[in-house]
Amino acid sequence: MARRAWLIWGRRTLLLLAALLVLALLGAWLFLRASLAQLDGKVASKLLTSAVTVTRDARGVPTISGANRLDLAYATGYVHGQERFFQMDLLRRSAAGELAELFGPKALPLDRAHRLHRFRARAADILARMTPAQRQFVERYAAGVNDGVNALGARPFEYALTGAAPRPWTPADSMLVVWAMYFDLQGNQAPRELARGWLAQHTTAEQRAFLMPEASSWDAPLDAPDLSAAPAPVPAAAPDWWGRKEALPPTQVAGIAFTDAVGSNNYAVAGTRTASGAAIVSDDMHLGLQLPNIWYRLALRFPDATGAQRRVVGVSLPGAPPLVIVGSNGHVAWAFTNSYADTLDLVRLNTDAARAGQVQTPAGWETPAEHAETILVKGRPAERLVVRETSLGPIREAGGALYAVHWVAHSPQALNLEHLKLETSTTLEEALAAAAADGIPAQNILAGDDRGNIGWTIAGALPQRGEAARGLAVSFPLNADGAVPSWQELLAPSEHPRVVNPAGGQLVTANSRQLAGAEAQLLGDGGFDLGARARQLGEGVRQLGGKTDVPAAFRAALDDRALYVEGWRQRALAALDERGVASHPERAEFRRLLKDSWDGHASTASVGYRLAQQFRWSLYELVFAGANAEMEKLDPKASVLSATSRWGAVLARLLDERPAAWLPPGYASWQDLQLAAIDRTIADVTKDGTPLAQATWGKRNTAAIAHPISMALPFLKRWLGAPPDQLPGDANMPRVAGPKFGQSERLTVSPGREEEGLFDMPGGQSGHPLSPWFLSGHEDWVNGRATPLLPGPTEHTLVFSR
């Protein structure tokens, strides 16, 4: 009897627990449902001057229509706030150094590094400099964001998981989102200068010219077919650190996931070469990939100053001022790539015990201002950080030395709303003039108009360097003696270099050196890419020929031919001669796969591509690991790779010419060095038990695109991540693809013919996992399958009124 009672109560207990679990799951589901965006119905706001309509298509892409741009700013803020608020919050917190408040002590290193710049305090100055109309624009957007978040049935789900409450949005926060892009696009310039400074201290002038060339045969500048200058001669001796093996892990190859993490392609084809006579503009910006995608698609409809109805279509950046970042307005289309202009100087500061608290800058001795910053830390007491700031910028320490960080991003003119003029430009000339005055991180902008004109300039802030400070080699730390003074003012927009309607009828940029002539000195070199990608893309666009169209131009961004890596494959094959493979069956298999599993592309099924690419990076580690270990002591991101993207061209030249004085110690011949790199590659690709013949590029280049919350709570990745798709493409080719880095959007359009425009991106419109648009379009992006740029038929309508 007692046993039966236990069974009965046991079953009841289990049923009760199951019911409680079901109720908990139902409660969680209802909570998540409550935080979904409102798609239909009406919203009232006294801030509006007239009605605004937001229609959404089957993929959640809105068309926001209203009587003026101010009302559209409010509605854009509302939809951004409802669908992307947590993403926006992370961007503002990243720029301000406030992530530890959400994520605890593990975010402190990044917070300390970013708080050094005091961008939240600087935002107040930026806003004070705006005209009343401009301030009203960002204020109206902020009001829309807050109203959108407050109208949700529950706070965004991320805050339930972090235990925090969403903090209201302010106009200053929108400035911080732009500074987050400064960090993303220019944040490696300080480590680059430290790395180049270390190399300068540990090389002779001849060695430095050889190891850090200003250009290579891969470069494809806009103003010349190529750079024909003879390369520096190979010096008679290598530096002492060359080939040093200390701190070299046995099978860890270049911890950069095979992607140089530089990115973006854009290209424009003039009307003389298009079927329609209008220009074609294409853009794919390469950034870190996560969910939701960084960009938010939209179309805006409003009357311009003349009363004419405008439709602007493209992508916005949630949290930033509500602008169409890249897109087309019916008359002009525009596209960006990071310029890698030199916009930051590290200026070495001197100290003197007799001048306590002072530092010496090139202008003389001064007493830095001190600012106490409080960093809130989840689960721990707040941390106090004292920032010392000179007339050149805040002070950072590296390697026992003090440097002033003199960065364009600190300038009051670094942020503005001039980008709005792009939305209403009607000619190429108007667009280029607006772009040059734009307050954004310095970008290559390509624009084309409906008359067929195309042009390039630098959009965003550039330093105005004196003659003594100009030159591509200025990206080394400067000294306090003032021999090479740092810049003081920004370059006037009218002085930004331009290339308009070139004879070939095309313009291409891909983060490499843009110019070969004297105007290159205006830009400097803040970390240009090698140029192989730009050259390959330029050749691909040239092959489009005359009378091309938008679909053909779109496909140029999907070119994954392994033209650059082919040379490394040939070197590996040459090293694997009969002596090289004798008594080494794995090397023989390596050679067979280089030949038989090679289709000339970075294709997912190719083993040969993976082996050839990793052979290149293994050589990098064998030669540069010792130097990298020393540079890492100055900054975790400082390395030979950050100092120069042309390290591969240097190694290729040495392998081809084989100077005895540069053979790294411990190797009997250059062939032995290459065989060691091959052995290292074999060990790395098989360390998880994968047979060499199954070590495909796709297995290595597998997407790991997920919501940032899943990084803190990995068990949620199944619901908050994209499928582990195997991705074709790699660095140094147009189709840039890495597990967490790559083409964040692909857009191709002819201005005035937007209905022919094509687009895709790796994530959907919504950051909510229950939204049908969380991953909408992802599969198309993986497969390079273009979809229409313009929103489709209306499926939802939300009306805003007073």
PDB file of C-alpha atoms in Angstrom, residues 48 51 62 70 103 212 236 248 252 267 289 291-292 439 449 546 588 622 648 746 802:
ATOM      1  CA  LEU A  48       4.946  64.681 -35.768  1.00  0.00           C
ATOM      2  CA  ALA A  51       1.180  61.492 -40.930  1.00  0.00           C
ATOM      3  CA  PRO A  62      10.107  49.093 -44.612  1.00  0.00           C
ATOM      4  CA  LEU A  70      12.130  65.304 -39.695  1.00  0.00           C
ATOM      5  CA  PHE A 103      28.855  41.881 -19.211  1.00  0.00           C
ATOM      6  CA  MET A 212      57.823  47.545 -45.335  1.00  0.00           C
ATOM      7  CA  ALA A 236      73.068  42.277 -47.455  1.00  0.00           C
ATOM      8  CA  LEU A 248      56.115  29.598 -31.474  1.00  0.00           C
ATOM      9  CA  GLN A 252      48.802  27.366 -34.189  1.00  0.00           C
ATOM     10  CA  TYR A 267      33.033  49.696 -58.152  1.00  0.00           C
ATOM     11  CA  LEU A 289      29.376  39.329 -39.067  1.00  0.00           C
ATOM     12  CA  LEU A 291      23.091  38.644 -35.787  1.00  0.00           C
ATOM     13  CA  PRO A 292      21.366  40.900 -36.297  1.00  0.00           C
ATOM     14  CA  GLY A 439      31.575  63.769 -40.878  1.00  0.00           C
ATOM     15  CA  ASP A 449      24.580  59.455 -61.640  1.00  0.00           C
ATOM     16  CA  GLY A 546      30.421  47.391 -72.987  1.00  0.00           C
ATOM     17  CA  ALA A 588      53.378  13.105 -50.979  1.00  0.00           C
ATOM     18  CA  LEU A 622      57.946  30.452 -38.967  1.00  0.00           C
ATOM     19  CA  GLY A 648      53.548  38.155 -48.405  1.00  0.00           C
ATOM     20  CA  ARG A 746      25.888  43.313 -51.527  1.00  0.00           C
ATOM     21  CA  ARG A 802      -0.398  63.332 -34.297  1.00  0.00           C
TER      22      ARG A 802
END
